Amino acid sequence: MSIETISLSGRKKVVSNKEMTFWERMYLIAIVKGLLITIKHLFSRKVTIQYPEQVREMSPVYRGQHQLKRDELGRENCTACGLCALSCPAEAITMKAEERKADEKHLYREEKYASIYEINMLRCIFCGLCEEACPKDAIYLTNSKVLVPSSYEREDFIFGKDKLVMPLDVAMKNAQLKNAN
Amino acid sequence: MDSTIIIEKSVIILVVFAITMLMAMYSTLAERKVAAWLQDRIGPNRAGKGGLLQPLADGLKLFSKEEFEPDTPNRFLFFVGPAVAMSTALMASAVIPWGDRLHLFGRDIILQAADIDVALLYVFGVISVGVYGIMIGGWASNNKFSLIGAIRAASQMVSYEVAMGLSIIALLMMTGTLSLREISAQQPGMHWNVFYQPLSFLIFLICAFAETNRTPFDLAECETELIGGYHTEYSSMKMGFYLFAEYANMFISSTILAVLFFGGYNYPGMAWAVENWGINLANVIGIAVLFVKICGFIFFYMWVRWTIPRFRYDQLMHLGWRILIPLSIINIIITGIVILRAEIAVYLGF
């Protein structure tokens, strides 16, 4: 089978430059056909979603803003291995690792942690590869409705740990829920 | 002239003015609604029930928007432009026969602001003055894109005016009058001119699209090449006037189409209705029928707008000069032969 005859969609057509016939050049028939097509849509079902009253359901694979998770004791999961940054196709993630001090055991789960963890939201494409690459279950893309708040400053789009890390009280609540179950 | 006729005509003029404005206003809503429906959407439905107050909201917005004008040496002309466009659009409604006659207070009231013998010429004249509104606006904007848009609109209107005038000649040969009232009266029942002059109707329809600057001939406002077109520099209600004038023009040309080719206020069984229901009721129905026809044409304008893409400028000129004008001349010749067929047969010795 030669490459010219392959048609994956089965709708392959050879381009022809044949002269139009008289009636085709009149366009009137084509215009009437077009008008009939549009008038059909006048009576078809409307697809409008009336926004404030009706909210479109999010896709089950929707990926919203990132969150750096804590474990049930409120310790940060991230060990700053850099796999997320490595897997990021947009190169949006940067981080700086630091060694955990003895008195910080309650803050970080592993001996190494990310002292700086930044995601450039102007670059991020929300593909979720960071989430897949993470061996420590530290980074997740949440299904929050807010993706990136608008701003006039470019600096505001670089999200540091202050915006990414899961708030402590949320982690505590999660842990309590888990214990109750 | 007694005073009652002045009162009578004033009332008719006021009513016609109000109706034209109302139709233009609600055409804006209808355009958005039809556009939405043809694209499987719902359209504006927030202001009022089903969006009925949307034109008022739009007007309020346009009135309260910031008035912005370019640094132009033709400040006066800049203000005159939209006014000319608007007033010419409204003037054409003066000679349109909205109905036959009503018998009220013991006198016959002719439902027409002015029954003049050259009504059709008057309409053509007034509508072609509308191009001044566009041209002045584009010129006074002191912006080359506006000027190009205005020139395009002007040359398009001039070109299509020729074909339009020629297409009407065949109709005039048949009816033998320029008075719109006469032409209406000559089409009782279903004897509409469209059945006798289909080609003339088609040419006139195409030219009407071009004259009102509607898609597919809205080359005066071509965003890709001309930013906005001749009204690029206009803002707030001055811009609104141009848009409004377009809708008023659409209403007027729909009316002309209905009167010339679709029998105006005539409907099948009108003579029977006059005999049995009285002249008043029959004519009120006639007015309603005329408005149904007008609304049909307005809908057709919108339907076409959301179906056919915009023509290229050379295609437009090609269509106007090399197709429509020869076609209308051929139509005139055929009409002439048909009218004079008896004489020709005698001449040829049949």
PDB file of C-alpha atoms in Angstrom, chain B residues 7 21 27 38 60 62 74 77 94 108 110 118 138 156 175-176 190 198 222 225 258 287 304 317 328 345:
ATOM      1  CA  ILE B   7     -54.124  67.297  11.691  1.00  0.00           C
ATOM      2  CA  MET B  21     -38.170  54.065  15.204  1.00  0.00           C
ATOM      3  CA  SER B  27     -34.717  45.038  14.760  1.00  0.00           C
ATOM      4  CA  LEU B  38     -29.467  30.291  13.884  1.00  0.00           C
ATOM      5  CA  LEU B  60     -29.321  53.774  27.700  1.00  0.00           C
ATOM      6  CA  LEU B  62     -25.116  54.269  24.180  1.00  0.00           C
ATOM      7  CA  ASN B  74     -14.035  68.923  10.210  1.00  0.00           C
ATOM      8  CA  LEU B  77     -19.093  67.558   9.502  1.00  0.00           C
ATOM      9  CA  ALA B  94     -43.098  59.465   4.028  1.00  0.00           C
ATOM     10  CA  ASP B 108     -61.727  58.985   4.100  1.00  0.00           C
ATOM     11  CA  ILE B 110     -55.531  57.797   3.182  1.00  0.00           C
ATOM     12  CA  VAL B 118     -43.048  60.316  -8.175  1.00  0.00           C
ATOM     13  CA  GLY B 138     -15.719  58.732   6.949  1.00  0.00           C
ATOM     14  CA  GLN B 156     -20.725  50.215  -3.760  1.00  0.00           C
ATOM     15  CA  THR B 175     -47.272  49.137 -14.065  1.00  0.00           C
ATOM     16  CA  GLY B 176     -46.955  52.423 -15.935  1.00  0.00           C
ATOM     17  CA  MET B 190     -52.398  37.423  -5.233  1.00  0.00           C
ATOM     18  CA  PRO B 198     -39.148  37.449 -10.794  1.00  0.00           C
ATOM     19  CA  CYS B 222     -14.816  45.136   7.272  1.00  0.00           C
ATOM     20  CA  GLU B 225      -9.040  45.286   6.684  1.00  0.00           C
ATOM     21  CA  ALA B 258     -43.133  44.377   0.055  1.00  0.00           C
ATOM     22  CA  ILE B 287     -51.875  47.040   7.475  1.00  0.00           C
ATOM     23  CA  VAL B 304     -28.946  35.823   4.892  1.00  0.00           C
ATOM     24  CA  MET B 317     -17.998  45.139  -8.242  1.00  0.00           C
ATOM     25  CA  SER B 328     -31.546  44.002 -15.760  1.00  0.00           C
ATOM     26  CA  ALA B 345     -46.491  40.129 -34.343  1.00  0.00           C
TER      27      ALA B 345
END
